[in-house]
């Protein structure tokens, strides 16, 4: 299985500000990396953030973590890496900052006023290091996400008096990011702890006093945030990051992040009595092309997307396996780096990396030609635990080149062989 580190090559805007015309054959000659302006300035020219001075969080306790977050959410990459890399890392950073600060404040949550100051300060710090400026909006993070929400427990000592912390820490201090998503050892411990502290609000108790009523699941969910912050306070920021990112990836890989447009033209061209395979597969190719413009996804997300699309087609009275008929692969659901070379991110947590001299890169698998499975009536709900489809969690090896970055340039994803792709990001 061949692996590639994608890298960026940047082309100048034309004199009138229009984007240069890129042909499918790559006729436009790209600038060579060595001819591009030095990337050192954009990577090192950090701006000084304008902080409120009112946030109680100890930013120095997670300084290196915030640098990683800024790279993961770099302004150019953030929209296409949001679902898999940027937003999970941003959310982990928020939990770790509150958790680490709780050692001094005894608080696992901020009040409404402080949360507004802190979320603004965090965003300012990250933007000053190169992160996208609208990070909160992109990741749907609100100041209330830093509070306790509806959870009745927010003090460290109160939390530790009501939770079996030894059991919780034993289950979650280190997780296997592959097995955890199916075995849910840490997740179950978190749910148990969250339910326990949610029950401190006695209105949640059912009549027999043993269970939380279903309508109060929101309160339990809010308490899970408290549990994660407590865990982050007991681990060093690096270990906490690995645990929180591993847990978030279980959720990431369960859900297809793509929006599926209307598929009437596919249903018309691929009705059960297919008289023209070319028409059917042409309609299918056109439809999938819309999906390919949305974002980079993981291989397990692609499996879920294939299942989702297949079920939608079946509901449109298409029972024939047109995935096989039209040779649809999992990588056809992600952003394309050239014709028939979809870029699938690994299903394990990963980060973008920065080299001060050559730029930012991320690992992407281009060569796994795994056929998109046509869903059956026994389709498993969680694709990540479906053992019938063999998908590597990580590429077998990483090779390639890093990227260049300059704010004055237009960028394109390239193969490491300097072949220009046809899609403008």
mmCIF file of C-alpha atoms in Angstrom:
data_model
loop_
_atom_site.group_PDB
_atom_site.id
_atom_site.type_symbol
_atom_site.label_atom_id
_atom_site.label_comp_id
_atom_site.label_asym_id
_atom_site.label_seq_id
_atom_site.Cartn_x
_atom_site.Cartn_y
_atom_site.Cartn_z
ATOM 1 C CA UNK A 1 0.000 0.000 0.000
ATOM 2 C CA UNK A 2 1.631 3.258 -1.117
ATOM 3 C CA UNK A 3 1.407 6.297 1.099
ATOM 4 C CA UNK A 4 1.989 9.935 0.399
ATOM 5 C CA UNK A 5 2.606 12.994 2.498
ATOM 6 C CA UNK A 6 0.645 15.672 0.676
ATOM 7 C CA UNK A 7 2.462 18.904 0.234
ATOM 8 C CA UNK A 8 1.511 22.362 -0.960
ATOM 9 C CA UNK A 9 2.851 24.263 -3.917
ATOM 10 C CA UNK A 10 1.759 27.847 -4.321
ATOM 11 C CA UNK A 11 1.020 29.742 -7.516
ATOM 12 C CA UNK A 12 0.796 33.504 -7.780
ATOM 13 C CA UNK A 13 -2.453 35.215 -8.615
ATOM 14 C CA UNK A 14 -2.595 36.692 -12.092
ATOM 15 C CA UNK A 15 -2.237 40.432 -12.455
ATOM 16 C CA UNK A 16 -5.992 41.059 -12.429
ATOM 17 C CA UNK A 17 -6.447 38.969 -9.289
ATOM 18 C CA UNK A 18 -8.169 36.098 -11.067
ATOM 19 C CA UNK A 19 -7.248 32.511 -10.348
ATOM 20 C CA UNK A 20 -4.992 30.898 -12.946
ATOM 21 C CA UNK A 21 -6.636 28.390 -15.280
ATOM 22 C CA UNK A 22 -5.655 24.837 -14.291
ATOM 23 C CA UNK A 23 -6.319 22.224 -16.935
ATOM 24 C CA UNK A 24 -7.034 18.554 -16.163
ATOM 25 C CA UNK A 25 -3.835 17.590 -17.957
ATOM 26 C CA UNK A 26 -1.669 19.849 -15.811
ATOM 27 C CA UNK A 27 -0.617 21.974 -18.798
ATOM 28 C CA UNK A 28 0.097 24.969 -16.593
ATOM 29 C CA UNK A 29 3.676 24.801 -15.443
ATOM 30 C CA UNK A 30 3.805 25.087 -11.618
ATOM 31 C CA UNK A 31 6.393 27.110 -9.786
ATOM 32 C CA UNK A 32 9.057 24.867 -8.336
ATOM 33 C CA UNK A 33 9.226 24.844 -4.519
ATOM 34 C CA UNK A 34 12.711 26.355 -4.549
ATOM 35 C CA UNK A 35 11.431 29.352 -6.499
ATOM 36 C CA UNK A 36 8.688 30.140 -4.032
ATOM 37 C CA UNK A 37 9.297 32.919 -1.500
ATOM 38 C CA UNK A 38 10.737 31.821 1.809
ATOM 39 C CA UNK A 39 8.100 30.225 4.062
ATOM 40 C CA UNK A 40 10.007 31.273 7.171
ATOM 41 C CA UNK A 41 8.263 34.605 7.587
ATOM 42 C CA UNK A 42 4.661 33.303 7.676
ATOM 43 C CA UNK A 43 5.582 30.523 10.085
ATOM 44 C CA UNK A 44 7.513 32.689 12.528
ATOM 45 C CA UNK A 45 5.771 36.052 12.236
ATOM 46 C CA UNK A 46 3.246 35.522 15.012
ATOM 47 C CA UNK A 47 1.011 38.404 15.950
ATOM 48 C CA UNK A 48 0.562 39.553 19.525
ATOM 49 C CA UNK A 49 -2.950 38.616 20.686
ATOM 50 C CA UNK A 50 -5.162 41.222 22.316
ATOM 51 C CA UNK A 51 -6.185 39.467 25.513
ATOM 52 C CA UNK A 52 -8.900 40.499 27.916
ATOM 53 C CA UNK A 53 -6.742 40.019 30.994
ATOM 54 C CA UNK A 54 -9.807 38.545 32.695
ATOM 55 C CA UNK A 55 -9.432 34.860 31.848
ATOM 56 C CA UNK A 56 -8.365 32.677 34.779
ATOM 57 C CA UNK A 57 -6.997 29.826 32.667
ATOM 58 C CA UNK A 58 -3.294 29.024 32.898
ATOM 59 C CA UNK A 59 -2.245 29.157 29.248
ATOM 60 C CA UNK A 60 1.391 28.388 30.038
ATOM 61 C CA UNK A 61 0.343 24.936 31.331
ATOM 62 C CA UNK A 62 -0.559 23.901 27.787
ATOM 63 C CA UNK A 63 1.680 26.095 25.685
ATOM 64 C CA UNK A 64 2.985 23.316 23.421
ATOM 65 C CA UNK A 65 -0.532 21.905 23.064
ATOM 66 C CA UNK A 66 -1.832 25.245 21.803
ATOM 67 C CA UNK A 67 0.969 25.383 19.246
ATOM 68 C CA UNK A 68 -0.130 21.984 17.931
ATOM 69 C CA UNK A 69 -3.712 23.235 17.795
ATOM 70 C CA UNK A 70 -2.683 26.314 15.806
ATOM 71 C CA UNK A 71 -0.954 24.083 13.245
ATOM 72 C CA UNK A 72 -3.884 21.644 13.084
ATOM 73 C CA UNK A 73 -6.206 24.618 12.528
ATOM 74 C CA UNK A 74 -3.901 26.581 10.229
ATOM 75 C CA UNK A 75 -5.941 29.214 8.389
ATOM 76 C CA UNK A 76 -5.419 27.661 4.946
ATOM 77 C CA UNK A 77 -6.100 24.052 5.925
ATOM 78 C CA UNK A 78 -8.755 24.429 8.616
ATOM 79 C CA UNK A 79 -11.929 24.122 6.489
ATOM 80 C CA UNK A 80 -10.885 20.850 4.867
ATOM 81 C CA UNK A 81 -9.394 19.356 8.041
ATOM 82 C CA UNK A 82 -12.050 20.669 10.427
ATOM 83 C CA UNK A 83 -14.039 17.503 11.047
ATOM 84 C CA UNK A 84 -11.153 15.088 11.502
ATOM 85 C CA UNK A 85 -8.173 17.047 12.823
ATOM 86 C CA UNK A 86 -8.780 20.702 13.694
ATOM 87 C CA UNK A 87 -12.012 20.688 15.708
ATOM 88 C CA UNK A 88 -11.245 17.521 17.736
ATOM 89 C CA UNK A 89 -7.880 19.042 18.648
ATOM 90 C CA UNK A 90 -9.472 22.397 19.535
ATOM 91 C CA UNK A 91 -12.051 20.713 21.769
ATOM 92 C CA UNK A 92 -9.341 18.658 23.478
ATOM 93 C CA UNK A 93 -7.338 21.834 24.086
ATOM 94 C CA UNK A 94 -10.283 23.529 25.795
ATOM 95 C CA UNK A 95 -10.847 20.548 28.095
ATOM 96 C CA UNK A 96 -7.148 20.324 28.975
ATOM 97 C CA UNK A 97 -6.836 24.048 29.674
ATOM 98 C CA UNK A 98 -9.761 23.936 32.099
ATOM 99 C CA UNK A 99 -8.556 20.673 33.628
ATOM 100 C CA UNK A 100 -4.999 21.887 34.188
ATOM 101 C CA UNK A 101 -6.226 25.199 35.615
ATOM 102 C CA UNK A 102 -8.510 23.357 38.050
ATOM 103 C CA UNK A 103 -5.395 22.450 40.030
ATOM 104 C CA UNK A 104 -5.333 26.091 41.112
ATOM 105 C CA UNK A 105 -8.989 27.092 40.911
ATOM 106 C CA UNK A 106 -10.656 23.859 42.149
ATOM 107 C CA UNK A 107 -13.163 24.496 39.336
ATOM 108 C CA UNK A 108 -13.908 22.138 36.450
ATOM 109 C CA UNK A 109 -16.045 24.754 34.720
ATOM 110 C CA UNK A 110 -16.102 28.512 34.105
ATOM 111 C CA UNK A 111 -19.009 30.819 34.780
ATOM 112 C CA UNK A 112 -20.746 32.553 31.896
ATOM 113 C CA UNK A 113 -18.748 35.770 32.044
ATOM 114 C CA UNK A 114 -15.347 34.103 32.355
ATOM 115 C CA UNK A 115 -16.171 31.647 29.583
ATOM 116 C CA UNK A 116 -16.772 34.531 27.155
ATOM 117 C CA UNK A 117 -13.448 36.138 28.027
ATOM 118 C CA UNK A 118 -11.551 32.855 27.902
ATOM 119 C CA UNK A 119 -12.923 31.542 24.614
ATOM 120 C CA UNK A 120 -12.109 34.884 23.029
ATOM 121 C CA UNK A 121 -8.582 34.886 24.490
ATOM 122 C CA UNK A 122 -7.929 31.307 23.367
ATOM 123 C CA UNK A 123 -9.093 32.105 19.858
ATOM 124 C CA UNK A 124 -6.888 35.211 19.826
ATOM 125 C CA UNK A 125 -3.832 33.249 20.939
ATOM 126 C CA UNK A 126 -4.367 30.550 18.333
ATOM 127 C CA UNK A 127 -5.054 33.060 15.543
ATOM 128 C CA UNK A 128 -1.859 34.861 16.524
ATOM 129 C CA UNK A 129 -0.010 31.615 15.811
ATOM 130 C CA UNK A 130 -1.614 31.119 12.415
ATOM 131 C CA UNK A 131 -4.928 29.397 13.191
ATOM 132 C CA UNK A 132 -8.102 30.342 11.333
ATOM 133 C CA UNK A 133 -9.774 33.377 12.907
ATOM 134 C CA UNK A 134 -13.329 32.054 12.957
ATOM 135 C CA UNK A 135 -12.376 28.877 14.808
ATOM 136 C CA UNK A 136 -15.316 29.042 17.199
ATOM 137 C CA UNK A 137 -17.847 29.307 14.396
ATOM 138 C CA UNK A 138 -16.193 26.614 12.298
ATOM 139 C CA UNK A 139 -16.173 24.123 15.190
ATOM 140 C CA UNK A 140 -19.539 25.221 16.623
ATOM 141 C CA UNK A 141 -17.992 26.097 20.000
ATOM 142 C CA UNK A 142 -19.864 28.567 22.196
ATOM 143 C CA UNK A 143 -18.862 30.135 25.531
ATOM 144 C CA UNK A 144 -21.388 27.841 27.217
ATOM 145 C CA UNK A 145 -19.216 24.889 26.170
ATOM 146 C CA UNK A 146 -16.711 26.027 28.822
ATOM 147 C CA UNK A 147 -19.305 26.111 31.622
ATOM 148 C CA UNK A 148 -20.807 23.203 33.543
ATOM 149 C CA UNK A 149 -23.996 23.438 31.479
ATOM 150 C CA UNK A 150 -26.727 21.597 33.364
ATOM 151 C CA UNK A 151 -24.333 19.366 35.323
ATOM 152 C CA UNK A 152 -24.812 19.887 39.088
ATOM 153 C CA UNK A 153 -21.128 19.273 39.923
ATOM 154 C CA UNK A 154 -18.269 21.592 38.983
ATOM 155 C CA UNK A 155 -15.852 21.601 41.935
ATOM 156 C CA UNK A 156 -12.929 19.170 41.990
ATOM 157 C CA UNK A 157 -13.412 18.088 45.596
ATOM 158 C CA UNK A 158 -17.141 17.508 45.060
ATOM 159 C CA UNK A 159 -16.392 15.460 41.944
ATOM 160 C CA UNK A 160 -13.828 13.305 43.727
ATOM 161 C CA UNK A 161 -16.162 12.711 46.670
ATOM 162 C CA UNK A 162 -18.832 11.258 44.409
ATOM 163 C CA UNK A 163 -16.884 9.304 41.787
ATOM 164 C CA UNK A 164 -14.700 6.216 41.984
ATOM 165 C CA UNK A 165 -11.724 8.154 40.660
ATOM 166 C CA UNK A 166 -9.315 5.209 40.889
ATOM 167 C CA UNK A 167 -11.563 3.129 38.643
ATOM 168 C CA UNK A 168 -12.029 6.019 36.225
ATOM 169 C CA UNK A 169 -8.324 6.777 35.980
ATOM 170 C CA UNK A 170 -7.433 3.106 35.557
ATOM 171 C CA UNK A 171 -9.837 2.842 32.621
ATOM 172 C CA UNK A 172 -8.807 6.075 30.930
ATOM 173 C CA UNK A 173 -5.232 7.019 31.786
ATOM 174 C CA UNK A 174 -4.168 5.256 28.594
ATOM 175 C CA UNK A 175 -6.401 3.947 25.833
ATOM 176 C CA UNK A 176 -5.928 1.854 22.737
ATOM 177 C CA UNK A 177 -7.340 4.156 20.024
ATOM 178 C CA UNK A 178 -8.383 1.165 17.897
ATOM 179 C CA UNK A 179 -9.856 -1.168 20.519
ATOM 180 C CA UNK A 180 -11.452 1.611 22.587
ATOM 181 C CA UNK A 181 -13.931 2.508 19.869
ATOM 182 C CA UNK A 182 -15.393 -1.017 19.936
ATOM 183 C CA UNK A 183 -14.686 -2.157 23.509
ATOM 184 C CA UNK A 184 -15.562 1.253 25.055
ATOM 185 C CA UNK A 185 -13.691 0.598 28.292
ATOM 186 C CA UNK A 186 -12.894 4.248 28.969
ATOM 187 C CA UNK A 187 -16.150 5.493 27.446
ATOM 188 C CA UNK A 188 -18.185 3.277 29.752
ATOM 189 C CA UNK A 189 -16.201 4.523 32.769
ATOM 190 C CA UNK A 190 -16.844 8.125 31.708
ATOM 191 C CA UNK A 191 -20.559 7.448 31.273
ATOM 192 C CA UNK A 192 -20.722 5.817 34.714
ATOM 193 C CA UNK A 193 -18.948 8.761 36.363
ATOM 194 C CA UNK A 194 -21.095 11.297 34.510
ATOM 195 C CA UNK A 195 -24.283 9.517 35.516
ATOM 196 C CA UNK A 196 -23.117 9.409 39.122
ATOM 197 C CA UNK A 197 -22.490 13.146 39.375
ATOM 198 C CA UNK A 198 -25.646 13.942 37.386
ATOM 199 C CA UNK A 199 -27.583 12.092 40.064
ATOM 200 C CA UNK A 200 -26.459 14.646 42.623
ATOM 201 C CA UNK A 201 -29.446 16.540 41.338
ATOM 202 C CA UNK A 202 -32.031 14.364 43.057
ATOM 203 C CA UNK A 203 -34.718 15.446 40.627
ATOM 204 C CA UNK A 204 -33.026 13.117 38.148
ATOM 205 C CA UNK A 205 -33.743 10.015 40.165
ATOM 206 C CA UNK A 206 -36.495 7.703 39.012
ATOM 207 C CA UNK A 207 -39.062 6.561 41.513
ATOM 208 C CA UNK A 208 -36.982 3.604 42.625
ATOM 209 C CA UNK A 209 -33.944 5.866 43.038
ATOM 210 C CA UNK A 210 -31.692 3.722 40.902
ATOM 211 C CA UNK A 211 -31.661 5.209 37.429
ATOM 212 C CA UNK A 212 -31.436 8.540 35.660
ATOM 213 C CA UNK A 213 -34.566 9.265 33.681
ATOM 214 C CA UNK A 214 -34.061 9.267 29.883
ATOM 215 C CA UNK A 215 -35.258 12.863 29.483
ATOM 216 C CA UNK A 216 -32.268 14.019 31.522
ATOM 217 C CA UNK A 217 -29.653 12.579 29.184
ATOM 218 C CA UNK A 218 -28.596 16.135 28.309
ATOM 219 C CA UNK A 219 -27.532 16.624 31.913
ATOM 220 C CA UNK A 220 -25.467 13.437 31.759
ATOM 221 C CA UNK A 221 -23.851 14.648 28.533
ATOM 222 C CA UNK A 222 -22.924 17.926 30.219
ATOM 223 C CA UNK A 223 -21.443 15.964 33.091
ATOM 224 C CA UNK A 224 -19.292 13.999 30.640
ATOM 225 C CA UNK A 225 -17.511 17.258 29.860
ATOM 226 C CA UNK A 226 -16.787 17.651 33.563
ATOM 227 C CA UNK A 227 -15.406 14.103 33.681
ATOM 228 C CA UNK A 228 -13.112 14.758 30.706
ATOM 229 C CA UNK A 229 -11.758 17.931 32.319
ATOM 230 C CA UNK A 230 -11.055 16.056 35.530
ATOM 231 C CA UNK A 231 -9.189 13.386 33.570
ATOM 232 C CA UNK A 232 -7.202 16.133 31.853
ATOM 233 C CA UNK A 233 -6.205 17.471 35.252
ATOM 234 C CA UNK A 234 -4.734 14.121 36.297
ATOM 235 C CA UNK A 235 -2.686 13.558 33.131
ATOM 236 C CA UNK A 236 0.045 15.689 31.646
ATOM 237 C CA UNK A 237 -1.208 17.719 28.643
ATOM 238 C CA UNK A 238 0.454 15.408 26.112
ATOM 239 C CA UNK A 239 -1.113 12.240 27.537
ATOM 240 C CA UNK A 240 -4.444 13.976 28.013
ATOM 241 C CA UNK A 241 -4.384 14.997 24.367
ATOM 242 C CA UNK A 242 -3.843 11.398 23.249
ATOM 243 C CA UNK A 243 -6.733 10.160 25.381
ATOM 244 C CA UNK A 244 -9.172 12.911 24.421
ATOM 245 C CA UNK A 245 -8.324 12.737 20.715
ATOM 246 C CA UNK A 246 -8.666 8.954 20.814
ATOM 247 C CA UNK A 247 -12.104 9.247 22.386
ATOM 248 C CA UNK A 248 -13.249 11.947 19.972
ATOM 249 C CA UNK A 249 -12.103 9.885 17.004
ATOM 250 C CA UNK A 250 -14.469 7.119 18.046
ATOM 251 C CA UNK A 251 -17.305 9.581 17.441
ATOM 252 C CA UNK A 252 -15.702 11.065 14.330
ATOM 253 C CA UNK A 253 -15.358 7.686 12.645
ATOM 254 C CA UNK A 254 -18.939 6.659 13.393
ATOM 255 C CA UNK A 255 -20.526 9.414 11.341
ATOM 256 C CA UNK A 256 -20.313 10.408 7.700
ATOM 257 C CA UNK A 257 -19.754 14.196 7.631
ATOM 258 C CA UNK A 258 -20.848 14.643 4.005
ATOM 259 C CA UNK A 259 -24.068 16.270 2.868
ATOM 260 C CA UNK A 260 -25.904 14.222 0.221
ATOM 261 C CA UNK A 261 -27.652 16.289 -2.458
ATOM 262 C CA UNK A 262 -30.807 15.225 -4.269
ATOM 263 C CA UNK A 263 -30.233 11.987 -6.176
ATOM 264 C CA UNK A 264 -33.213 11.864 -8.531
ATOM 265 C CA UNK A 265 -31.003 11.879 -11.622
ATOM 266 C CA UNK A 266 -29.117 8.852 -10.259
ATOM 267 C CA UNK A 267 -32.358 7.050 -9.474
ATOM 268 C CA UNK A 268 -33.581 7.775 -12.997
ATOM 269 C CA UNK A 269 -30.390 6.595 -14.698
ATOM 270 C CA UNK A 270 -29.873 3.554 -12.483
ATOM 271 C CA UNK A 271 -33.355 2.142 -12.085
ATOM 272 C CA UNK A 272 -33.416 -1.590 -11.567
ATOM 273 C CA UNK A 273 -33.827 -2.480 -15.213
ATOM 274 C CA UNK A 274 -30.654 -0.704 -16.290
ATOM 275 C CA UNK A 275 -30.682 -0.454 -20.071
ATOM 276 C CA UNK A 276 -27.558 1.692 -20.380
ATOM 277 C CA UNK A 277 -24.670 1.154 -17.967
ATOM 278 C CA UNK A 278 -22.875 4.209 -19.315
ATOM 279 C CA UNK A 279 -25.798 6.480 -18.447
ATOM 280 C CA UNK A 280 -26.099 5.003 -14.947
ATOM 281 C CA UNK A 281 -22.406 5.255 -14.126
ATOM 282 C CA UNK A 282 -22.222 8.726 -15.653
ATOM 283 C CA UNK A 283 -25.004 9.855 -13.310
ATOM 284 C CA UNK A 284 -23.267 8.147 -10.389
ATOM 285 C CA UNK A 285 -19.927 9.751 -11.248
ATOM 286 C CA UNK A 286 -21.538 13.177 -11.482
ATOM 287 C CA UNK A 287 -23.225 12.681 -8.117
ATOM 288 C CA UNK A 288 -20.074 11.509 -6.337
ATOM 289 C CA UNK A 289 -18.180 14.477 -7.801
ATOM 290 C CA UNK A 290 -20.314 16.727 -5.576
ATOM 291 C CA UNK A 291 -19.358 14.702 -2.514
ATOM 292 C CA UNK A 292 -15.670 14.943 -3.409
ATOM 293 C CA UNK A 293 -15.719 18.740 -3.119
ATOM 294 C CA UNK A 294 -16.698 18.798 0.553
ATOM 295 C CA UNK A 295 -13.852 17.715 2.849
ATOM 296 C CA UNK A 296 -11.091 15.276 3.649
ATOM 297 C CA UNK A 297 -12.451 12.291 5.545
ATOM 298 C CA UNK A 298 -11.020 9.191 7.195
ATOM 299 C CA UNK A 299 -11.206 5.727 5.680
ATOM 300 C CA UNK A 300 -13.794 4.670 8.268
ATOM 301 C CA UNK A 301 -15.880 7.763 7.594
ATOM 302 C CA UNK A 302 -15.736 6.830 3.911
ATOM 303 C CA UNK A 303 -17.100 3.391 4.802
ATOM 304 C CA UNK A 304 -19.993 5.015 6.658
ATOM 305 C CA UNK A 305 -20.563 7.431 3.759
ATOM 306 C CA UNK A 306 -20.716 4.522 1.330
ATOM 307 C CA UNK A 307 -23.266 2.820 3.594
ATOM 308 C CA UNK A 308 -25.329 6.014 3.859
ATOM 309 C CA UNK A 309 -25.327 6.595 0.112
ATOM 310 C CA UNK A 310 -26.123 2.952 -0.623
ATOM 311 C CA UNK A 311 -29.108 2.996 1.721
ATOM 312 C CA UNK A 312 -30.401 6.208 0.163
ATOM 313 C CA UNK A 313 -30.152 4.629 -3.263
ATOM 314 C CA UNK A 314 -31.955 1.528 -2.031
ATOM 315 C CA UNK A 315 -34.754 3.746 -0.710
ATOM 316 C CA UNK A 316 -34.970 5.137 -4.250
ATOM 317 C CA UNK A 317 -35.804 1.584 -5.400
ATOM 318 C CA UNK A 318 -32.311 0.777 -6.673
ATOM 319 C CA UNK A 319 -31.516 -2.741 -5.510
ATOM 320 C CA UNK A 320 -28.716 -3.598 -7.923
ATOM 321 C CA UNK A 321 -25.171 -3.078 -6.605
ATOM 322 C CA UNK A 322 -24.253 -0.045 -8.686
ATOM 323 C CA UNK A 323 -21.155 0.575 -6.544
ATOM 324 C CA UNK A 324 -19.674 -2.565 -8.062
ATOM 325 C CA UNK A 325 -21.169 -1.859 -11.487
ATOM 326 C CA UNK A 326 -19.550 1.599 -11.564
ATOM 327 C CA UNK A 327 -16.342 0.576 -9.737
ATOM 328 C CA UNK A 328 -16.824 2.946 -6.789
ATOM 329 C CA UNK A 329 -14.072 2.895 -4.147
ATOM 330 C CA UNK A 330 -13.998 4.316 -0.618
ATOM 331 C CA UNK A 331 -11.514 7.005 -1.616
ATOM 332 C CA UNK A 332 -14.054 8.314 -4.127
ATOM 333 C CA UNK A 333 -15.887 9.930 -1.196
ATOM 334 C CA UNK A 334 -13.049 12.230 -0.104
ATOM 335 C CA UNK A 335 -11.301 15.198 -1.656
ATOM 336 C CA UNK A 336 -9.376 14.179 -4.761
ATOM 337 C CA UNK A 337 -5.709 14.950 -5.328
ATOM 338 C CA UNK A 338 -5.841 13.872 -8.932
ATOM 339 C CA UNK A 339 -8.162 11.832 -11.096
ATOM 340 C CA UNK A 340 -9.049 8.585 -9.334
ATOM 341 C CA UNK A 341 -6.827 9.386 -6.352
ATOM 342 C CA UNK A 342 -8.996 10.277 -3.411
ATOM 343 C CA UNK A 343 -7.189 11.373 -0.264
ATOM 344 C CA UNK A 344 -8.278 9.361 2.791
ATOM 345 C CA UNK A 345 -7.003 10.397 6.197
ATOM 346 C CA UNK A 346 -6.098 7.664 8.700
ATOM 347 C CA UNK A 347 -8.820 6.615 11.108
ATOM 348 C CA UNK A 348 -6.465 7.014 14.076
ATOM 349 C CA UNK A 349 -5.939 10.518 15.516
ATOM 350 C CA UNK A 350 -3.383 12.482 13.549
ATOM 351 C CA UNK A 351 -2.014 16.008 13.458
ATOM 352 C CA UNK A 352 -0.667 18.283 10.791
ATOM 353 C CA UNK A 353 3.070 18.832 11.210
ATOM 354 C CA UNK A 354 5.175 21.943 10.808
ATOM 355 C CA UNK A 355 8.748 22.197 9.635
ATOM 356 C CA UNK A 356 10.089 25.747 9.951
ATOM 357 C CA UNK A 357 11.928 25.390 6.655
ATOM 358 C CA UNK A 358 9.622 23.378 4.435
ATOM 359 C CA UNK A 359 6.125 23.990 5.751
ATOM 360 C CA UNK A 360 3.036 22.097 6.897
ATOM 361 C CA UNK A 361 2.074 18.576 5.875
ATOM 362 C CA UNK A 362 -0.329 15.821 6.842
ATOM 363 C CA UNK A 363 -0.461 12.107 6.117
ATOM 364 C CA UNK A 364 -2.896 10.980 3.481
ATOM 365 C CA UNK A 365 -3.505 7.535 1.955
ATOM 366 C CA UNK A 366 -3.935 7.638 -1.814
ATOM 367 C CA UNK A 367 -3.474 4.047 -2.874
ATOM 368 C CA UNK A 368 -5.944 1.825 -0.999
ATOM 369 C CA UNK A 369 -8.413 0.737 -3.667
ATOM 370 C CA UNK A 370 -10.995 -0.686 -1.287
ATOM 371 C CA UNK A 371 -14.324 -1.198 -3.098
ATOM 372 C CA UNK A 372 -17.254 0.691 -1.632
ATOM 373 C CA UNK A 373 -19.453 -2.022 -0.061
ATOM 374 C CA UNK A 374 -23.088 -2.140 -1.106
ATOM 375 C CA UNK A 375 -25.082 -2.182 2.171
ATOM 376 C CA UNK A 376 -26.971 -5.313 3.110
ATOM 377 C CA UNK A 377 -29.906 -5.763 5.458
ATOM 378 C CA UNK A 378 -27.454 -6.914 8.120
ATOM 379 C CA UNK A 379 -25.368 -3.740 7.846
ATOM 380 C CA UNK A 380 -23.709 -2.994 11.174
ATOM 381 C CA UNK A 381 -24.570 0.321 12.791
ATOM 382 C CA UNK A 382 -20.969 1.179 13.640
ATOM 383 C CA UNK A 383 -18.694 0.976 10.634
ATOM 384 C CA UNK A 384 -15.614 1.233 12.828
ATOM 385 C CA UNK A 385 -16.444 -2.154 14.396
ATOM 386 C CA UNK A 386 -17.432 -3.869 11.157
ATOM 387 C CA UNK A 387 -14.848 -6.637 10.858
ATOM 388 C CA UNK A 388 -16.011 -7.701 7.398
ATOM 389 C CA UNK A 389 -14.206 -4.815 5.667
ATOM 390 C CA UNK A 390 -10.458 -4.711 6.243
ATOM 391 C CA UNK A 391 -9.282 -1.117 6.514
ATOM 392 C CA UNK A 392 -5.912 -0.045 7.916
ATOM 393 C CA UNK A 393 -6.167 2.376 10.835
ATOM 394 C CA UNK A 394 -2.976 4.075 9.710
ATOM 395 C CA UNK A 395 -0.998 4.049 6.488
ATOM 396 C CA UNK A 396 1.692 1.374 6.533
ATOM 397 C CA UNK A 397 4.450 3.900 6.003
ATOM 398 C CA UNK A 398 4.848 7.620 5.543
ATOM 399 C CA UNK A 399 6.969 9.015 2.775
ATOM 400 C CA UNK A 400 6.898 12.213 0.781
ATOM 401 C CA UNK A 401 7.663 15.855 1.161
ATOM 402 C CA UNK A 402 6.462 18.661 3.368
ATOM 403 C CA UNK A 403 4.652 21.742 2.176
ATOM 404 C CA UNK A 404 5.324 25.381 1.547
ATOM 405 C CA UNK A 405 3.201 28.220 2.802
ATOM 406 C CA UNK A 406 3.064 31.912 2.031
ATOM 407 C CA UNK A 407 0.089 34.140 2.684
ATOM 408 C CA UNK A 408 0.474 36.028 -0.612
ATOM 409 C CA UNK A 409 0.153 32.918 -2.736
ATOM 410 C CA UNK A 410 -2.655 30.721 -4.043
ATOM 411 C CA UNK A 411 -2.154 27.105 -3.152
ATOM 412 C CA UNK A 412 -2.910 23.746 -4.662
ATOM 413 C CA UNK A 413 -2.572 20.240 -3.347
ATOM 414 C CA UNK A 414 0.120 18.403 -5.233
ATOM 415 C CA UNK A 415 1.577 14.979 -5.516
ATOM 416 C CA UNK A 416 5.159 14.839 -4.312
ATOM 417 C CA UNK A 417 6.057 14.318 -7.957
ATOM 418 C CA UNK A 418 4.886 17.911 -8.644
ATOM 419 C CA UNK A 419 1.907 16.869 -10.766
ATOM 420 C CA UNK A 420 -0.724 19.600 -10.561
ATOM 421 C CA UNK A 421 -4.135 18.317 -9.550
ATOM 422 C CA UNK A 422 -7.334 19.537 -11.102
ATOM 423 C CA UNK A 423 -9.139 20.637 -7.971
ATOM 424 C CA UNK A 424 -8.632 24.053 -6.413
ATOM 425 C CA UNK A 425 -9.042 23.892 -2.660
#
